[in-house]
Coordinates of C-alpha atoms in Angstrom, one line a residue:
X1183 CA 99.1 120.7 147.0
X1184 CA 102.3 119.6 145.3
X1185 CA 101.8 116.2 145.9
X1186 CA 98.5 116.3 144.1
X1187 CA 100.3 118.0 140.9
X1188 CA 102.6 115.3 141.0
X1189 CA 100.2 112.9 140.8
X1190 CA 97.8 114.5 138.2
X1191 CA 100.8 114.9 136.6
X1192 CA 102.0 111.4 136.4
X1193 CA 99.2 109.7 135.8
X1194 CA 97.9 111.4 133.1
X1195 CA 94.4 112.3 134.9
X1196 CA 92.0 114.2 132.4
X1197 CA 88.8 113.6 134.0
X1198 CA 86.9 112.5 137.8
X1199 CA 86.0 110.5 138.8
X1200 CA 89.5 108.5 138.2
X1201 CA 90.7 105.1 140.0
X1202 CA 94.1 104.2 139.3
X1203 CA 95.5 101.2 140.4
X1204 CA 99.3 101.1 141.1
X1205 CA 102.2 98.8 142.1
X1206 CA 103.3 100.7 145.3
X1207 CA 107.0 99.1 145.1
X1208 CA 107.6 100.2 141.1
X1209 CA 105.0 102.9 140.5
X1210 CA 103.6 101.5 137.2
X1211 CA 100.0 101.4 136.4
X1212 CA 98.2 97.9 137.7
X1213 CA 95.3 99.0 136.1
X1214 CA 94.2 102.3 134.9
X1215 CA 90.4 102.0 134.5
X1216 CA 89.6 101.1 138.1
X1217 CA 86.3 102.3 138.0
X1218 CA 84.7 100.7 135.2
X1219 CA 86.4 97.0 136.7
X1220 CA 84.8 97.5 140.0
X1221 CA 81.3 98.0 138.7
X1222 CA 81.1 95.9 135.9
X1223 CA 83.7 92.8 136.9
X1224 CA 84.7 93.3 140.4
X1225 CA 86.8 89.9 140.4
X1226 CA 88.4 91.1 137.6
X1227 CA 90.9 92.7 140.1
X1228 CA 91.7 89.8 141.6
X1229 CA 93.2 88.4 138.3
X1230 CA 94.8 91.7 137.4
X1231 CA 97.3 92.1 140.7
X1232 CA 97.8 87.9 140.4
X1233 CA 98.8 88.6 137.0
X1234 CA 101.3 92.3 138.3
X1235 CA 98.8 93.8 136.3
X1236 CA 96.3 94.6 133.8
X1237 CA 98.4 93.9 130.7
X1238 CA 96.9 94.8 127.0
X1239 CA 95.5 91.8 125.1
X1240 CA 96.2 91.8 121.7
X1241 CA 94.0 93.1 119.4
X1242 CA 92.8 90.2 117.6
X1243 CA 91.8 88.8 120.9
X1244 CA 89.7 91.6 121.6
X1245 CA 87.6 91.6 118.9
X1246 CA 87.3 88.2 118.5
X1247 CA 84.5 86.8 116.8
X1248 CA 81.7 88.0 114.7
X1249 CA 81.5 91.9 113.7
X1250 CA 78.8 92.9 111.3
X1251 CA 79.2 95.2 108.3
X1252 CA 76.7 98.4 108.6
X1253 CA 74.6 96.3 105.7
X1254 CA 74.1 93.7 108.0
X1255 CA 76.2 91.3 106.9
X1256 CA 78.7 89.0 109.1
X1257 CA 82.3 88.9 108.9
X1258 CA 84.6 87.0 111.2
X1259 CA 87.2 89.7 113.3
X1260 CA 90.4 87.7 110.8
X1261 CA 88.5 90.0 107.9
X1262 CA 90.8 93.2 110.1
X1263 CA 94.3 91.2 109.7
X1264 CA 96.3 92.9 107.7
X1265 CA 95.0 96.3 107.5
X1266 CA 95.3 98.9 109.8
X1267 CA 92.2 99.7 111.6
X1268 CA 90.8 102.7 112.9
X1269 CA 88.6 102.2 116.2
X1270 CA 85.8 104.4 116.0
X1271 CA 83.7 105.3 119.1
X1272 CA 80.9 107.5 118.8
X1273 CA 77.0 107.9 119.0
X1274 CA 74.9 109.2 116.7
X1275 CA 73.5 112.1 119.6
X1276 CA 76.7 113.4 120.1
X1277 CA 76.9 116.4 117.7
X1278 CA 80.9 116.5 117.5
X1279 CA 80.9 112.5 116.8
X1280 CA 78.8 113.6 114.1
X1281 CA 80.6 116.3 113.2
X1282 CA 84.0 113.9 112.9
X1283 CA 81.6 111.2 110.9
X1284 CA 81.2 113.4 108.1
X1285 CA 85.0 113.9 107.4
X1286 CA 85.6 110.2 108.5
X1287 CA 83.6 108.5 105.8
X1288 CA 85.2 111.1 103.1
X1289 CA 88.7 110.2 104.8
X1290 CA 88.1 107.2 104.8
X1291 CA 87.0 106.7 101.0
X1292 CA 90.2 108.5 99.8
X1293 CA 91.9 106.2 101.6
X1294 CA 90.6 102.9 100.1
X1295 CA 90.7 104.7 96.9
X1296 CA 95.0 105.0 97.4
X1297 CA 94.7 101.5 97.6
X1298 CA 95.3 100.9 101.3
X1299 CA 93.9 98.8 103.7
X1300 CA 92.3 100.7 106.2
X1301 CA 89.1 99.2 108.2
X1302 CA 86.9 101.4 110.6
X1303 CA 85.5 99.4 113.5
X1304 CA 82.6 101.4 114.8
X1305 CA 82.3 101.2 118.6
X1306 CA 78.5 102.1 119.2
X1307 CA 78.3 104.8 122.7
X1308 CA 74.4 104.9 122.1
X1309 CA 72.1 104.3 124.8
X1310 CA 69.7 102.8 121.9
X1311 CA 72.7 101.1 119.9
X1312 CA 69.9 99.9 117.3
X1313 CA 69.2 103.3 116.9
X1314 CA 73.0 104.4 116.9
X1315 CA 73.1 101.6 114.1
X1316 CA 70.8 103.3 111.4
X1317 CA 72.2 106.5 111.8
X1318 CA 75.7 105.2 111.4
X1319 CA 74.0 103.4 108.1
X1320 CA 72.8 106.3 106.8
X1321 CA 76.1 108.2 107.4
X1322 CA 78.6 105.8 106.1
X1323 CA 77.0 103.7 103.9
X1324 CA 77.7 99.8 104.1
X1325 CA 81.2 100.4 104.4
X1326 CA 82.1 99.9 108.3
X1327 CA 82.5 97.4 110.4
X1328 CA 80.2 97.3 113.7
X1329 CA 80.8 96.2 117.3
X1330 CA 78.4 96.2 120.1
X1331 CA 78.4 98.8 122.6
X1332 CA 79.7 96.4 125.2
X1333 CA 82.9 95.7 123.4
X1334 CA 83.8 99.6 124.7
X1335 CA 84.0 98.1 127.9
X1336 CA 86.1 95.1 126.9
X1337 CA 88.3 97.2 125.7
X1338 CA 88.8 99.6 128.6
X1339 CA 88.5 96.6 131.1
X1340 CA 91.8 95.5 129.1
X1341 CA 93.9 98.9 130.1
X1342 CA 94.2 99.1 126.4
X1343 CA 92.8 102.2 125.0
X1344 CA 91.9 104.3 127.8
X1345 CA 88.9 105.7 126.1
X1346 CA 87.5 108.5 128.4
X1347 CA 85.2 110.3 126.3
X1348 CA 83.8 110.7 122.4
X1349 CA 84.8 111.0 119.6
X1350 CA 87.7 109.4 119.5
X1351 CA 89.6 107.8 116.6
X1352 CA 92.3 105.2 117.8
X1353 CA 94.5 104.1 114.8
X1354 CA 96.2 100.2 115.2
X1355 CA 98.8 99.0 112.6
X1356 CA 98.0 95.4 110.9
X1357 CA 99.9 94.3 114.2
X1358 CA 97.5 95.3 116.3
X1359 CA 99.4 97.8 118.2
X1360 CA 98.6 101.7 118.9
X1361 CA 100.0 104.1 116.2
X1362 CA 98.1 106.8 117.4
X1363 CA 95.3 107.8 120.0
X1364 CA 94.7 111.4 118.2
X1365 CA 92.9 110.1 114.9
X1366 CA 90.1 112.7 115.5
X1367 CA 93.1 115.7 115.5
X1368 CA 95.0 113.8 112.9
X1369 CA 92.0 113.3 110.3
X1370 CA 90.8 117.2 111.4
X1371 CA 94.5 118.2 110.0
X1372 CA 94.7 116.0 107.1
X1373 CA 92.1 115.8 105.1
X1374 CA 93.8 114.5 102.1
X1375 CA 95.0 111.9 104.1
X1376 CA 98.8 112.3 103.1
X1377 CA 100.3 111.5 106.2
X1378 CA 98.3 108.4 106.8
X1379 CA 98.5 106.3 109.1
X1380 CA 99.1 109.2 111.3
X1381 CA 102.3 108.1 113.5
X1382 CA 102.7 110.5 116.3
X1383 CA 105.4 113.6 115.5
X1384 CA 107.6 114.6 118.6
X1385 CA 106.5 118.4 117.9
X1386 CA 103.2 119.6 116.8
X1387 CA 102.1 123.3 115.3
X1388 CA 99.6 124.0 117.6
X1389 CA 96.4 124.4 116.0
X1390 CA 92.3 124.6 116.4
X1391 CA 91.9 120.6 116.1
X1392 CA 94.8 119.6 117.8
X1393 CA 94.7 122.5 120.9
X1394 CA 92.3 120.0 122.5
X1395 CA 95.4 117.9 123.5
X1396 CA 96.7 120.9 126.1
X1397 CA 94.1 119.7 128.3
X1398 CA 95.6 115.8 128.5
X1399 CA 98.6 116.5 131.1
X1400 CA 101.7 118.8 130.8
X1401 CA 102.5 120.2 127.6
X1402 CA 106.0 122.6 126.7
X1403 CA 104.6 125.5 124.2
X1404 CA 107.4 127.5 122.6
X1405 CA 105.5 131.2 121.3
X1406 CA 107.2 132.4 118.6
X1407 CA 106.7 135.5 116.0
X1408 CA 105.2 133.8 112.9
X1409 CA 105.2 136.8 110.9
X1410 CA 109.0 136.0 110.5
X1411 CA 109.3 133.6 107.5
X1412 CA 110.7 130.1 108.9
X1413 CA 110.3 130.9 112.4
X1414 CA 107.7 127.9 113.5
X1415 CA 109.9 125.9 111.5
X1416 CA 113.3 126.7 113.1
X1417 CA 111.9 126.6 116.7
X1418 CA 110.5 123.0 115.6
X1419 CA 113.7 121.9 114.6
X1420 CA 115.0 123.5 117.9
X1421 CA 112.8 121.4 119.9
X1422 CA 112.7 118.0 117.9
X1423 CA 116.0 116.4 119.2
X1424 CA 114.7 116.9 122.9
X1425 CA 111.2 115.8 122.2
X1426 CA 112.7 112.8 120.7
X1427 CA 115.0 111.8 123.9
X1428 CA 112.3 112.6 126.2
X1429 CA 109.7 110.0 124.3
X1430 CA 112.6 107.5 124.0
X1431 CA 113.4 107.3 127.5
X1432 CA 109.8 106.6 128.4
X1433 CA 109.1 104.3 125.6
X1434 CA 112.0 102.3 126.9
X1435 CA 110.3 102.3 130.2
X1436 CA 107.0 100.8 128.6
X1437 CA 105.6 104.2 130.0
X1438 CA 104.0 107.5 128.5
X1439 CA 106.1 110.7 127.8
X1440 CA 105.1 113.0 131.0
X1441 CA 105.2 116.1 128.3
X1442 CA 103.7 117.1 124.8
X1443 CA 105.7 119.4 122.5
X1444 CA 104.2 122.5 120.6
X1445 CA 105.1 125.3 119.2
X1446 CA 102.3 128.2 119.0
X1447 CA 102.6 131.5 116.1
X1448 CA 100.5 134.0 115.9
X1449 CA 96.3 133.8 115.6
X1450 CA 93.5 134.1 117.3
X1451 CA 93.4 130.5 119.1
X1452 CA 97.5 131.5 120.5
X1453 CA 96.1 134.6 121.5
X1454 CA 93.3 133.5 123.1
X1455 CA 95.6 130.5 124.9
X1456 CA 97.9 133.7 125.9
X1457 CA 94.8 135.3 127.5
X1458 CA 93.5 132.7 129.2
X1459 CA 96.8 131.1 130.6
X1460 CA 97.8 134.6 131.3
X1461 CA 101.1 134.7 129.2
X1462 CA 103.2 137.8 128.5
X1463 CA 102.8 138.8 124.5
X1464 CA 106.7 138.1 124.1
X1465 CA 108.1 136.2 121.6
X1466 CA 109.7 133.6 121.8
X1467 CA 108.3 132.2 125.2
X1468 CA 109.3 129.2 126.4
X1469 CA 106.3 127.7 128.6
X1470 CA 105.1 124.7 130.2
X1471 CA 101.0 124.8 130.5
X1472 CA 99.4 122.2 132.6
X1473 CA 96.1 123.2 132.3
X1474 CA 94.4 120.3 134.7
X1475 CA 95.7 121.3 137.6
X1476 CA 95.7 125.0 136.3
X1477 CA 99.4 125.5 136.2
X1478 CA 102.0 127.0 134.6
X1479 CA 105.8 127.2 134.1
X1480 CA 107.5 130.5 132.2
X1481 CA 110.6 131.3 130.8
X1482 CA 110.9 134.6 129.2
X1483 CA 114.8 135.1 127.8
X1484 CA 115.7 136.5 124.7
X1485 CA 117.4 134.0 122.8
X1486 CA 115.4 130.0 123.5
X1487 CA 118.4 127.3 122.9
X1488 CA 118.9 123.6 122.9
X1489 CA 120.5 124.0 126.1
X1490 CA 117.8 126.4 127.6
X1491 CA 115.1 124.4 126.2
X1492 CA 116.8 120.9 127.6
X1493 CA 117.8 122.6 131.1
X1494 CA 113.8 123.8 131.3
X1495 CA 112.4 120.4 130.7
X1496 CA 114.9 118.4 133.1
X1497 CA 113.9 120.9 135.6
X1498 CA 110.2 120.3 135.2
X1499 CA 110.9 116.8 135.4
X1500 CA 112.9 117.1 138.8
X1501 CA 109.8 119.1 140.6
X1502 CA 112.2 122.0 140.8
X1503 CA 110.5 124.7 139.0
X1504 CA 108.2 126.1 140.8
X1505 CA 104.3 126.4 138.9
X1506 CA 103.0 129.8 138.7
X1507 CA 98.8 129.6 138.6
X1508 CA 96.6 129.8 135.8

């Protein structure tokens, strides 16, 4: 039903089973990992809707305490101050965590070799974390930190990270706070590391790495031709300034931008997309894909503007366009 894209929609859902808690009188998130409070600390909730809700502790207080290098060694959590700190969680039988380990350590390296501080806290997923450990060792050398497979739960108990699956790379300034959630995509499209720390960009080339974030809520796609020199470029431009006023306006609301912002040329992954979702071959397209709730919104016109582009998106925002399937 409508109702139920709305909802999916809003709150982000990737993944079922999903308990949300909401304030019924403002709308905002109470707490976002319901299900992982009620079987692990079911008076938890009882402090969370005192409090209006599950608010993120700081970092520092989240890892507070003693963390082990992969040598064994001890260091106390103050050793991450100052640095920024990319939160690792992975297990060692997962073959795309170790896939992303590979690249990770040698990211890593020419990082700390640029001279900055940059930490990796490694967030054990293994059902045997002494296990996970050694292979983590073995990988990466005595280089990481290590965190028990409990602090995972911490974490998503805190409405901080919204972890949901693995591998995933979240990257924190030396304040503590999120830069970025993608750190798998952004260390799988740089491996030189030149952009690092990875802060977010309004509009993204769509690509192999990063294609897996179409499946995390609603995301505009503008198709162009890329065979025409600066095309990608110029619709990237075109887009930025309403990509930028869209993530403003929800920043300012302490909430998440309800839309992602590519632009797609022409290979085999776009063409594939274009088959799956569907999509005309024109160029350029101006589309909205919402792939969880297997929807789509399509504006075929021969000329994509500002104003076309900023009149689409409003619309989509006011539930009056109305979602073709997928």
């Amino acid at each position: 039903s409508l109702l139920q894209l709305k909802l999916w929609n809003k709150y982000r859902v990737s993944n079922i089973p999903s308990l949300i808690f909401i304030d019924a009188s403002s709308g905002k998130v109470v707490c976002r990992n319901g299900l992982l409070v009620i079987r692990d600390d079911p008076e938890e909730l009882a402090h969370i809707f005192a409090e209006g809700g599950s608010k993120p502790k700081p970092f520092s207080e989240v890892v507070a305490g003693p963390l082990l290098r992969n040598n064994g060694q001890t260091l106390d959590s103050s050793a991450l101050e100052s640095s920024h700190v990319g939160v690792y969680f992975s297990a060692h039988w997962c073959p795309p965590c170790r896939s992303l380990t590979r690249v990770l350590v040698e990211s890593y390296r020419k990082i700390k070799e640029a001279g900055q501080k940059f930490e990796i806290l490694f967030v054990s997923a293994d059902r045997d974390v002494q296990e996970g450990d050694e292979e983590t060792r073995l990988r990466t050398g005595s280089r990481w930190v290590m965190a028990a497979s409990a602090f995972t739960r911490k974490v998503q108990k805190g409405n901080q990270s919204s972890v949901t699956g693995i591998p995933t790379l979240i990257v924190l300034d030396p304040k503590g706070e999120v830069i970025t959630r993608q750190g798998r995509v952004e260390v799988l499209n740089d491996v030189e590391c030149r952009e690092f720390p990875w802060h977010p960009k309004p509009v993204l080339e769509l690509t192999d790495s990063n294609a897996v974030q179409l499946n995390e809520g609603p995301c505009l796609v503008l198709f162009v031709d890329s065979e025409d020199d600066g095309e990608s470029e110029a619709a990237k431009q075109l887009i930025q300034p309403i990509a930028e006023k869209i993530i403003a306006k929800y920043k300012a609301k302490e909430e998440e931008a309800p839309l992602l912002f590519f632009v797609a040329g022409e290979d085999d992954m776009t063409d594939s997309l274009r088959d799956y979702t569907n999509l005309p071959e024109a160029a350029p397209l101006l589309t909205i894909l919402d792939m969880s709730a297997r929807a789509k919104y399509v504006m075929d016109v021969e000329e994509i503007t500002p104003e076309i582009v900023e009149a689409f998106v409003s619309d989509f925002l006011a539930d009056k366009l109305k979602p073709e399937p997928i």
